Coordinates of C-alpha atoms in Angstrom, one line a residue:
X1 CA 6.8 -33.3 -40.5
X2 CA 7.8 -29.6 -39.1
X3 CA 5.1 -28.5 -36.8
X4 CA 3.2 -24.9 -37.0
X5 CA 3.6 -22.6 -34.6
X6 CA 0.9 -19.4 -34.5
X7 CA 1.6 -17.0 -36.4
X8 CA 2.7 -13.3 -35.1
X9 CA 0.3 -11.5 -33.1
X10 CA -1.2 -8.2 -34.0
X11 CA 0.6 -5.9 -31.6
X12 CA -2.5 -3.5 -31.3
X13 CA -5.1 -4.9 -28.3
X14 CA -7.2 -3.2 -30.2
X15 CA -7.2 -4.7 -33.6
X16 CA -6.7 -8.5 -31.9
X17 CA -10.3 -9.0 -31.3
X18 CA -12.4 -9.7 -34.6
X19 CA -15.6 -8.1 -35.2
X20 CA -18.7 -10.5 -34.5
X21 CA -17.1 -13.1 -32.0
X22 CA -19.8 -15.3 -30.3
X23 CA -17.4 -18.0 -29.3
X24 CA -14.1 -18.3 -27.3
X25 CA -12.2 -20.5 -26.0
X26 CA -9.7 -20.5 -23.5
X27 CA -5.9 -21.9 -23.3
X28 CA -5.2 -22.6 -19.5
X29 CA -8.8 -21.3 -18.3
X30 CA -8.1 -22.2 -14.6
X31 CA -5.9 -19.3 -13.6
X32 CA -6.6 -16.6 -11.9
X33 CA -6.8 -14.3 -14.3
X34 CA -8.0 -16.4 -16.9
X35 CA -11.0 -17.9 -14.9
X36 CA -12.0 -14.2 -14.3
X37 CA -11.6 -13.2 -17.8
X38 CA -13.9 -16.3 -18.9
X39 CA -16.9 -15.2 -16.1
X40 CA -16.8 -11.8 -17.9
X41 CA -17.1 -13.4 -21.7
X42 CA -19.6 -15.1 -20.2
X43 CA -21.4 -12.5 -18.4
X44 CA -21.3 -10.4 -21.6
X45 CA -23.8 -13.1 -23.2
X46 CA -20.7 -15.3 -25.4
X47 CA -20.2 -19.2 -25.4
X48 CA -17.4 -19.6 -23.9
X49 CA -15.6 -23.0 -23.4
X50 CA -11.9 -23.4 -21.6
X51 CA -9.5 -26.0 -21.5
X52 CA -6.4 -26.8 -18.8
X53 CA -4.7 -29.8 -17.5
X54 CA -5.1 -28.3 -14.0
X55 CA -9.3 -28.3 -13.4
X56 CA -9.9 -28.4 -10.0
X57 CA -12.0 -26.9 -7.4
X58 CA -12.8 -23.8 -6.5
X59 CA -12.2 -22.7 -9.8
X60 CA -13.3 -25.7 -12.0
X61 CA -16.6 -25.5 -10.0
X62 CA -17.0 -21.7 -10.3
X63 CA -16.5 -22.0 -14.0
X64 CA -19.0 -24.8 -14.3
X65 CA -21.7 -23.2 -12.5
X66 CA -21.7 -20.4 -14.4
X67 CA -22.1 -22.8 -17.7
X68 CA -18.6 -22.2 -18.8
X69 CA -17.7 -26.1 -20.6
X70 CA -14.2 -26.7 -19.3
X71 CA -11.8 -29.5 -21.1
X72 CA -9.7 -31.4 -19.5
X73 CA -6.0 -31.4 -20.8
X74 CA -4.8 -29.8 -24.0
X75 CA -6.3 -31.4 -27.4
X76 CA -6.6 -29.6 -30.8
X77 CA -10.3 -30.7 -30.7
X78 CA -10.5 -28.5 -28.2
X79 CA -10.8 -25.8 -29.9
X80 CA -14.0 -26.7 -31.5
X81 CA -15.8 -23.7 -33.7
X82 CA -14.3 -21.1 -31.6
X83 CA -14.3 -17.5 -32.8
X84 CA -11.1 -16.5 -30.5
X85 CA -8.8 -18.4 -28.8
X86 CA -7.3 -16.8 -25.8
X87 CA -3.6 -18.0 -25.0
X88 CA -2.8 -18.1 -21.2
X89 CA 1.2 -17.2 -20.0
X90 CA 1.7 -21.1 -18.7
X91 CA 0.9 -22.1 -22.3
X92 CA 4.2 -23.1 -24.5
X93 CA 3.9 -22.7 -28.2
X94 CA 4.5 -27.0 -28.5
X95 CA 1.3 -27.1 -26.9
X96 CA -1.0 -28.7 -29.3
X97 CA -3.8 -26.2 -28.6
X98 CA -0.8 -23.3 -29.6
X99 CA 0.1 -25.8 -32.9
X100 CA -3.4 -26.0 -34.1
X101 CA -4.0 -22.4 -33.9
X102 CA -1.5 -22.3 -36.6
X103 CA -2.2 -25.1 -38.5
X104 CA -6.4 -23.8 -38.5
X105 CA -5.0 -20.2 -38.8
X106 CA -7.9 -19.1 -36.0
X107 CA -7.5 -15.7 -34.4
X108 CA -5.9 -15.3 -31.1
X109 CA -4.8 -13.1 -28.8
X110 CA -3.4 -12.6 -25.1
X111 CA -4.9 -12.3 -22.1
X112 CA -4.3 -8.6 -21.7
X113 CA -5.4 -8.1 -25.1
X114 CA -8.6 -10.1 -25.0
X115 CA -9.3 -7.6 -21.4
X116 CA -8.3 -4.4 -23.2
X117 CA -9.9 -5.3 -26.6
X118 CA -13.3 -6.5 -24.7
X119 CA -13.9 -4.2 -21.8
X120 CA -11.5 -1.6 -22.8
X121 CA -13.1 -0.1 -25.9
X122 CA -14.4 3.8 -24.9
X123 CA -14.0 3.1 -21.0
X124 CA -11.9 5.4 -18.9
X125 CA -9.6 3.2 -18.0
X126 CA -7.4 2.9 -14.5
X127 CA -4.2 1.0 -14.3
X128 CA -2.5 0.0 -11.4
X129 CA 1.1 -1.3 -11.4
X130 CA 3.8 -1.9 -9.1
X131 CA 6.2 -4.3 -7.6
X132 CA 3.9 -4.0 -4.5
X133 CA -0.1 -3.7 -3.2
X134 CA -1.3 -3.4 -7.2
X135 CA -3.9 -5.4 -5.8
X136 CA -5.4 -3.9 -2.7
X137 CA -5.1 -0.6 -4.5
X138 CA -6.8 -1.3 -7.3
X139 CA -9.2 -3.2 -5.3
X140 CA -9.7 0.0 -3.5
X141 CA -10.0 1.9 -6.4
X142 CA -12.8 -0.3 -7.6
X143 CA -14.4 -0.3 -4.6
X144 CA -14.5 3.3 -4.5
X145 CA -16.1 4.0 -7.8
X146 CA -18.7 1.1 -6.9
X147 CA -19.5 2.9 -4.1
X148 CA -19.8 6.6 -5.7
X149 CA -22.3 4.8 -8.0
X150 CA -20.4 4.6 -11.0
X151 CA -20.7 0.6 -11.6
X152 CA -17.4 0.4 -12.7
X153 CA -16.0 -2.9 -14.7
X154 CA -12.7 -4.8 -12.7
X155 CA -10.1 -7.1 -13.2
X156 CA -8.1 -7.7 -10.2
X157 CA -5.7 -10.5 -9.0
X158 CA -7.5 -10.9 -5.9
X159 CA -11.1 -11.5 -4.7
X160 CA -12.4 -8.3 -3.2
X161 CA -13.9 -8.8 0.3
X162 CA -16.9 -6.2 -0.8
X163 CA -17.5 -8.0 -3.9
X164 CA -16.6 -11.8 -3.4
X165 CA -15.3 -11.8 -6.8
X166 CA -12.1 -10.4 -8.6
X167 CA -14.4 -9.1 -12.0
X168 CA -17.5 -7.7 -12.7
X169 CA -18.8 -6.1 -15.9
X170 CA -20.5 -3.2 -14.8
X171 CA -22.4 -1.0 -17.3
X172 CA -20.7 2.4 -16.1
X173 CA -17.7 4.7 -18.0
X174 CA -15.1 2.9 -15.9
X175 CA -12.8 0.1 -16.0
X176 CA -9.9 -0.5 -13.3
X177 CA -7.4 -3.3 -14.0
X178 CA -4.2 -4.6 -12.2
X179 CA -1.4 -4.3 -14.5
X180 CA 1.2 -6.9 -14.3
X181 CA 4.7 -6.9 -15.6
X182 CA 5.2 -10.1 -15.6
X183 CA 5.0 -11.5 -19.7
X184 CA 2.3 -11.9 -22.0
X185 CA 2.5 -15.1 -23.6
X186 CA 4.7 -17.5 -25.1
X187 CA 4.3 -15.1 -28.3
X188 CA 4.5 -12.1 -26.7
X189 CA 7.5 -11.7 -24.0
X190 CA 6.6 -8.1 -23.1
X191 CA 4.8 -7.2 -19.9
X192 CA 1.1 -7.3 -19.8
X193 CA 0.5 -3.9 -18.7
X194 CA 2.0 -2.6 -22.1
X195 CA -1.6 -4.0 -23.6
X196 CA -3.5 -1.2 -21.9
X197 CA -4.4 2.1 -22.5
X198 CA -5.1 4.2 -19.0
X199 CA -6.2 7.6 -18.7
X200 CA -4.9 7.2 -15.2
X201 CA -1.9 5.0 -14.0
X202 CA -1.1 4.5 -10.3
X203 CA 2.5 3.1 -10.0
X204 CA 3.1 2.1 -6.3
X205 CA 6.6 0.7 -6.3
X206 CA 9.3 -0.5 -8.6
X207 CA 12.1 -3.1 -7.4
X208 CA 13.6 -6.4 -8.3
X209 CA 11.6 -9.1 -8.8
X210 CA 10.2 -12.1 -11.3
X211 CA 14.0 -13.8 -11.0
X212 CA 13.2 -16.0 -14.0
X213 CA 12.1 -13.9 -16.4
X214 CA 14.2 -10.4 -15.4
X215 CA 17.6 -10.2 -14.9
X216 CA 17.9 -7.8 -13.0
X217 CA 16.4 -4.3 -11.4
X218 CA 17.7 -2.1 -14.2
X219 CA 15.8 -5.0 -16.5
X220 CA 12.7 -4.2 -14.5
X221 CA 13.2 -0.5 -14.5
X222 CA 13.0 -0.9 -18.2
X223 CA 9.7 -2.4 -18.6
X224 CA 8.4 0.1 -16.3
X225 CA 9.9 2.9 -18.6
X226 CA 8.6 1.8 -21.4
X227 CA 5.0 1.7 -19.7
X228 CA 5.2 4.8 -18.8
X229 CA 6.6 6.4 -21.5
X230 CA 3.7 5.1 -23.9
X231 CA 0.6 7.2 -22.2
X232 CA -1.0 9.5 -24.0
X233 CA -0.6 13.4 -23.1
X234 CA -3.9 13.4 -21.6
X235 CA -3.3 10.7 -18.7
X236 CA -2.1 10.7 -15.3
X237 CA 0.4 9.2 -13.2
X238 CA -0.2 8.7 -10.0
X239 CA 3.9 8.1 -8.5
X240 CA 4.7 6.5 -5.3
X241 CA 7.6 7.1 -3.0
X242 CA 11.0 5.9 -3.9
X243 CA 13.8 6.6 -6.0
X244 CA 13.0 3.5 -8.7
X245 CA 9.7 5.1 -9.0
X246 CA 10.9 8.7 -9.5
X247 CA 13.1 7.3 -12.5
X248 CA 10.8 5.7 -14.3
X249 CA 8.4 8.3 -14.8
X250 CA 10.7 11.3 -15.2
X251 CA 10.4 11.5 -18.7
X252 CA 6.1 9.9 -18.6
X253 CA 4.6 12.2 -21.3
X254 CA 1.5 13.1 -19.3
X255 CA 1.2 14.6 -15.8
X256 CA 3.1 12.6 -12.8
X257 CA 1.5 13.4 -9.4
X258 CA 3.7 11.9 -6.6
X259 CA 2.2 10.6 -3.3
X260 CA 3.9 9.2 0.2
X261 CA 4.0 9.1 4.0
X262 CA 7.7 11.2 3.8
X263 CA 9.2 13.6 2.1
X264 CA 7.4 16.7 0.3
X265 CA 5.0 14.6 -2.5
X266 CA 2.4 16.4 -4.2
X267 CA -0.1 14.0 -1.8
X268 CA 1.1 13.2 1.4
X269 CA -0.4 11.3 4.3
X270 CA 0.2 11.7 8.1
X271 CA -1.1 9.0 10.5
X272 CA -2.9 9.4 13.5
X273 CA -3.3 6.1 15.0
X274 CA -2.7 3.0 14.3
X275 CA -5.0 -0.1 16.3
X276 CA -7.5 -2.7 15.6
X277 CA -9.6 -1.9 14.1
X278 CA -8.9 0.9 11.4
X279 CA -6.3 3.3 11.2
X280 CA -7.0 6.8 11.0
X281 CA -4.7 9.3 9.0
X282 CA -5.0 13.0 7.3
X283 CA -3.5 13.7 3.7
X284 CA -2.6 17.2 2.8
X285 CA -2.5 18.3 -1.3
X286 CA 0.2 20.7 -2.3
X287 CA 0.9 21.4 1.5
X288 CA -2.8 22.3 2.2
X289 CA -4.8 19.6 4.2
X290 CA -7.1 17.8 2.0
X291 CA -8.9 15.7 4.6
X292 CA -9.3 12.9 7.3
X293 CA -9.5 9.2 6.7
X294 CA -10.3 5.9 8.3
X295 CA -9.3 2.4 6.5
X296 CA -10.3 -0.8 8.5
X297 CA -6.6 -2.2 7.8
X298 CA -3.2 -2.0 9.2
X299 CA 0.1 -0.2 8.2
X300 CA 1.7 2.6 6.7
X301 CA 1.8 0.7 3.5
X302 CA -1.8 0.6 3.0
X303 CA -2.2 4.2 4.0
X304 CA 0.4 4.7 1.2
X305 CA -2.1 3.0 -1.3
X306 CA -5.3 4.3 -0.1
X307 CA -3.8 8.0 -0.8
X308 CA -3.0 6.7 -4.3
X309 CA -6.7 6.3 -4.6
X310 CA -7.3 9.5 -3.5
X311 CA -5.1 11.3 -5.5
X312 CA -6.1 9.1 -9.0
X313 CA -10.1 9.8 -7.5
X314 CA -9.3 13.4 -7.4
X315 CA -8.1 13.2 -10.7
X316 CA -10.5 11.7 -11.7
X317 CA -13.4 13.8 -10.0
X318 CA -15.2 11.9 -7.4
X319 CA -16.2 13.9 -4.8
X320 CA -13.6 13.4 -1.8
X321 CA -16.7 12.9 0.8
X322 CA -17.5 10.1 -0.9
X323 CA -14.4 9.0 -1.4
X324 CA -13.9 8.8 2.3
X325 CA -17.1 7.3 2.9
X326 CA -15.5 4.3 0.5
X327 CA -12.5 3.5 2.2
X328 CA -14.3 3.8 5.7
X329 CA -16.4 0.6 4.4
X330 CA -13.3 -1.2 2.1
X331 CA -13.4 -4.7 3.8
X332 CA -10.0 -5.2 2.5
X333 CA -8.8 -8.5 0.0
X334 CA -8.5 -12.1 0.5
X335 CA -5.4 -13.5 1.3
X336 CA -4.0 -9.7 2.2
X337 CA -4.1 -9.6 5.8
X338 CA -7.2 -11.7 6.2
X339 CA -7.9 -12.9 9.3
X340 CA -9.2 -16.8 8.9
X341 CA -10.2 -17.4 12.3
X342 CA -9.7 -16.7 16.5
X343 CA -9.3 -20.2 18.5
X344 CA -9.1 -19.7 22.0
X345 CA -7.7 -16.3 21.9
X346 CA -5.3 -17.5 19.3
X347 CA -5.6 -15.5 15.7
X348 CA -4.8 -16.8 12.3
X349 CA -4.1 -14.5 9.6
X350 CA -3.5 -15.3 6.1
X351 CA -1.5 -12.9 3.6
X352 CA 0.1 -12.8 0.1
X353 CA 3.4 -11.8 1.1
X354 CA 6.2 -13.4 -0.6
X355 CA 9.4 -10.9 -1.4
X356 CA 11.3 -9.5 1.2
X357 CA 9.8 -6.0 1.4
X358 CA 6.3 -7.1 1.6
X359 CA 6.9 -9.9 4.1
X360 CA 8.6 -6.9 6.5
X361 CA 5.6 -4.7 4.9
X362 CA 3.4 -7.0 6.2
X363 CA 4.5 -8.2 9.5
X364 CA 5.5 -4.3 10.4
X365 CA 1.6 -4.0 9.9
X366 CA 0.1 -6.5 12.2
X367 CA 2.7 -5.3 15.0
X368 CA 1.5 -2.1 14.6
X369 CA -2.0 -3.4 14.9
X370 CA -1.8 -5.9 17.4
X371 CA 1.3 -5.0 19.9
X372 CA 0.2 -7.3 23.0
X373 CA 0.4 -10.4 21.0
X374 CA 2.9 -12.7 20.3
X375 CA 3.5 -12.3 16.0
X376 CA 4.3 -16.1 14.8
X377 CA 5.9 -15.4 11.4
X378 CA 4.9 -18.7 9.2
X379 CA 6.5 -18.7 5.9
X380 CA 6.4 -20.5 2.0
X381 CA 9.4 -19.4 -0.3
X382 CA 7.2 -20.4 -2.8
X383 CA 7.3 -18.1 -5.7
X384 CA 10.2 -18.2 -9.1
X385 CA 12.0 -15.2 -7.3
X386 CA 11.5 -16.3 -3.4
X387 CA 13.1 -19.9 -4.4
X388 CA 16.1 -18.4 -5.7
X389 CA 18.9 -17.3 -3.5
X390 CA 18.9 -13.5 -5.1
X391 CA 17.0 -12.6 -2.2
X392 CA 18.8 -14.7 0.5
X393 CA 20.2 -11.5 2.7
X394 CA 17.3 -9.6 2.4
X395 CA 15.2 -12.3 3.7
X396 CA 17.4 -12.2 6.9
X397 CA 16.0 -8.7 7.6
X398 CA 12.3 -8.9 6.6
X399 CA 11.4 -10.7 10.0
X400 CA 12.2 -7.8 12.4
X401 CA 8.8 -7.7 13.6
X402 CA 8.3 -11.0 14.5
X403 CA 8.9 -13.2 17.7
X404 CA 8.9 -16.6 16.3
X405 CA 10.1 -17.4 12.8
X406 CA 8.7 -21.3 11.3
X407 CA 10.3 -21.3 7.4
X408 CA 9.2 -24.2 5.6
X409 CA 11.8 -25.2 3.4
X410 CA 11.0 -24.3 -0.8
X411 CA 8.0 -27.1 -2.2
X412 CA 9.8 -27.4 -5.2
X413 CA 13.6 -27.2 -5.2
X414 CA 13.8 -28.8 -8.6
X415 CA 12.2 -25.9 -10.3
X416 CA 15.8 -23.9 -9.7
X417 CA 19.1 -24.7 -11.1
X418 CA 21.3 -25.7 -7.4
X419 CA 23.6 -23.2 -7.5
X420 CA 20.9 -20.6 -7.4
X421 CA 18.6 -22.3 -4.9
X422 CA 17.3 -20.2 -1.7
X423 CA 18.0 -21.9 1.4
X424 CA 16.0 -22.1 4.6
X425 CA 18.5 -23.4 6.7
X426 CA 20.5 -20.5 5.9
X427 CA 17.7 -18.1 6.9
X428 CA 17.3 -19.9 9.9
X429 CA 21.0 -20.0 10.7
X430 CA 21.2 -16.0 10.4
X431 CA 17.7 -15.4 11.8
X432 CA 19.1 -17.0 14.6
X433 CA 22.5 -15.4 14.6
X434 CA 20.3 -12.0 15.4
X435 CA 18.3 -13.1 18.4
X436 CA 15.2 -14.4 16.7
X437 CA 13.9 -17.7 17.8
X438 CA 13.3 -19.2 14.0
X439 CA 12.8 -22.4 13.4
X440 CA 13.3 -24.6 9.6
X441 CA 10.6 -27.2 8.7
X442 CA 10.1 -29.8 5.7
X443 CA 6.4 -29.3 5.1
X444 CA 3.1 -27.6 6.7
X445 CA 2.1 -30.5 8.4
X446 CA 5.5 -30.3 10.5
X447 CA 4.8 -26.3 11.4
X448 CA 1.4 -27.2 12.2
X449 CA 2.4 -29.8 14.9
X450 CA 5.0 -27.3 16.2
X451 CA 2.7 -24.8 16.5
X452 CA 0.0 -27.7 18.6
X453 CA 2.8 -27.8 21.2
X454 CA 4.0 -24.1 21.0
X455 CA 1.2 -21.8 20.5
X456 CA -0.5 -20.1 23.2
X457 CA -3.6 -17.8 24.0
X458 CA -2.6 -14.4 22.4
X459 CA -0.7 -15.9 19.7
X460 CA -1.3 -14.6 16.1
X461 CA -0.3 -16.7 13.7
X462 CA 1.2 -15.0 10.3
X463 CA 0.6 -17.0 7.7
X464 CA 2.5 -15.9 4.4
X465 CA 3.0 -17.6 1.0
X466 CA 1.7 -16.8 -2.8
X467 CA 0.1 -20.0 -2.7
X468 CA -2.0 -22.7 -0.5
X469 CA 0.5 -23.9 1.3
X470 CA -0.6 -27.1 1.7
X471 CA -4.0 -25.8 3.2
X472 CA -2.0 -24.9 6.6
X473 CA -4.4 -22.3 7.4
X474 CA -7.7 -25.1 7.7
X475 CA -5.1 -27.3 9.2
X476 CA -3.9 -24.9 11.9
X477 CA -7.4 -24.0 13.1
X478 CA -8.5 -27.5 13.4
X479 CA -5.7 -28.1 14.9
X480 CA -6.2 -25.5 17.6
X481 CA -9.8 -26.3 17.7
X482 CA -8.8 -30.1 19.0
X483 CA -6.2 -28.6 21.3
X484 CA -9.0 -27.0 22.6
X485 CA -11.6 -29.4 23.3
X486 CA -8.8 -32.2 24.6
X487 CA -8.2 -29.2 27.1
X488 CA -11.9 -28.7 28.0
X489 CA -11.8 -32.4 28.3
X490 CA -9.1 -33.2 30.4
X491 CA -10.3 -30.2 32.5
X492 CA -14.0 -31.7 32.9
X493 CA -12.4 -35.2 33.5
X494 CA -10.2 -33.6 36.0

């Protein structure tokens, strides 16, 4: 018998969503995004119920105890008497949830489109996209309208330190989302950012990345052209340094304000200093000086985004006191330069980098911050783009900052065709070729006892990877922690 596939979506976010809905149900509810998406439906008063073949803490017991009935694996029962089905990105259409959409002929949408069509209806909406820091800028940017009083709504990829959450329905005009280019759904190849409809667009960076689904940077450069070129006269974009960005929004019909550290942008930033605890910068407006900043994090890079959030804030307009008064008090994003804890002088920090110019982004960063300590580079090439061997050279330059190099070799090799495989030996070989003492290790559990015997007081270790990594960062403080107290020991017995 020929099985059903769902039929085409509606292409309009806005017409996806059926009048009336009081039930949904999610396809691959323990993602990120998705898990957020189904605290919202919830916190807007719907039944919502989720299915995955992947429910495990935190998120499983997040969902649960906010009365969200979660499904194991993927069943066509599952669906139950839902009113919407929302299709995650890791679902393919022979999933039987996907077939029995089509064979029931139920309405469904994306996960973009369920965000837009829910929580984007008559909101003032604020997009921010990029190759790089979409997520601590747009978690600035929400933590800046919070702050100003304006309740805003959010849908972030990461949990916001200020909030301890990556949503919130708020009952104010505004709604800030992070707009990724990665694809839709299995129905619905086109980036997810093409789903939403901003009145202002921050675009921090454009390069190369998502190896298995773009080909290449010109395919990226597309999909950000497109984006762009699909706002309303009335919007804003809010451009960030770089040639790839200036392309792509040349021909954006709506007003492009450009931002950066260099150069002559419409917003530029000048940094003062640059130590733990904040850095302290001044950002002048069409030449004039517009005003003086502290942001509790490190790096040029993150001054770079928090001017983006002044410029779309201006735009947009807050008053620039309290603007500043935000940013002052931004506690930053988990996972983006989060420190995890201090053991006997020695500091573990846990970040998000994964692609070459965030890993040097990042380590730059912490040097910057912290110059008397030895920087231990740790790093997963974990990601579809990291485990490929497009960005093999680059790789070799991203660890300039660092003393000590440990590379764990990819977690799952299989998941890329050989000839196309990144190698860690290779990094290693021509990490080492440059001076840098880098070492190549099968698994966390072997960087963890290299660090036991290597680490010493002053030490911060840089943790890096798009994923858990094995739970390395627990593993290395208790580690340290034993160290420590067979050291106390010894000395006492001594």
């Amino acid at each position: 018998m020929m099985q059903k596939t769902p039929p085409h979506h509606l292409k309009s976010s806005l017409n996806t969503i059926p009048e009336g809905v009081k039930r949904v149900h999610l396809i691959a509810v323990c993602g990120t995004g998705m898990g957020a998406l189904a605290l919202m439906l919830k916190e807007m008063g719907l039944e919502v119920t989720g299915s995955d073949d992947g429910i495990y803490p935190p998120m499983s017991d997040l969902l649960a105890q906010n009365g969200i009935t979660l499904l194991q694996g993927y069943k066509a029962e599952h669906l139950g008497d839902a009113d919407l089905v929302v299709v995650g990105n890791a679902i393919r259409k022979d999933n039987p949830e996907a077939l029995a959409l089509g064979e029931r002929g139920l309405p469904y949408c994306s996960f973009p489109e369920a965000v837009a069509g829910f929580f984007g209806r008559g909101k003032r909406t604020v997009v921010v996209a990029g190759t790089h820091g979409k997520t601590t800028t747009s978690s600035m940017m929400a933590w800046v309208l919070e702050h100003a009083g304006k309740d805003p709504s959010f849908m972030i990829g990461g949990v916001l330190q200020n909030f301890s959450r990556n949503c919130k329905v708020g009952n104010g005009e505004f709604l800030v989302v992070e707009g990724d280019e990665y694809d839709t759904a299995f129905f619905d190849k086109g980036p997810k950012f093409l789903h939403y409809d901003p009145e202002v667009t921050i675009l921090t960076s454009v390069e190369f990345d998502h190896a298995d689904i773009y080909e290449d940077l010109a395919d990226v450069m597309g999909s950000f052209r497109k984006f762009m070129g699909r706002h309303r006269p009335g919007a804003a974009v809010v451009a960030g340094p770089g040639a790839n960005v200036a392309e792509v929004t040349a021909d954006a019909p709506c007003e492009v304000f450009s931002y950066g550290l260099n150069g002559e942008p419409l917003w530029r930033s000048e940094v003062l200093t640059a130590t733990a605890p904040a850095t302290c910068f001044r950002v002048f407006y069409n030449g004039d000086l517009y005003g003086e900043y502290t942001l509790p994090m490190p790096g040029g890079h993150n001054v770079e985004n928090a001017v983006a959030v002044i410029a779309a804030c201006h735009r947009l307009g807050l008053d620039r006191r309290e603007v500043a008064d935000a940013l002052a008090s931004f506690k930053g994003v988990r996972r983006r330069q989060e420190i995890r804890g201090d053991v006997g002088g020695i500091l573990v920090m846990d970040d998000f980098a994964h692609h070459p110019t965030a890993v040097a982004s990042t380590l730059g960063a912490v040097r910057s911050f912290y110059p008397d300590r030895r920087l231990v580079a740790i790093f997963e090439p974990r990601t579809n783009s990291s485990m490929r061997n497009v960005f093999q050279d680059a790789y070799a330059k991203a660890f300039d900052a660092a003393d000590l190099v440990c590379v764990r070799t990819p977690p799952h090799p299989e998941k890329v065709p050989h000839g196309e495989r990144f190698s860690s030996d290779t990094l290693v070989s021509a990490l080492s070729a440059s001076g840098k003492d880098a070492h190549r290790f099968p698994d966390a559990g072997a960087i963890v006892d290299f660090c036991r015997a290597n680490a010493r007081q002053g030490d911060l270790l840089m943790v890096m990877s798009n994923g858990g990594f094995e739970g390395i960062h627990g593993r290395l403080l208790s580690m340290l922690e034993a160290r420590q107290a067979e050291g106390e020991k010894a000395g006492g017995d001594a």
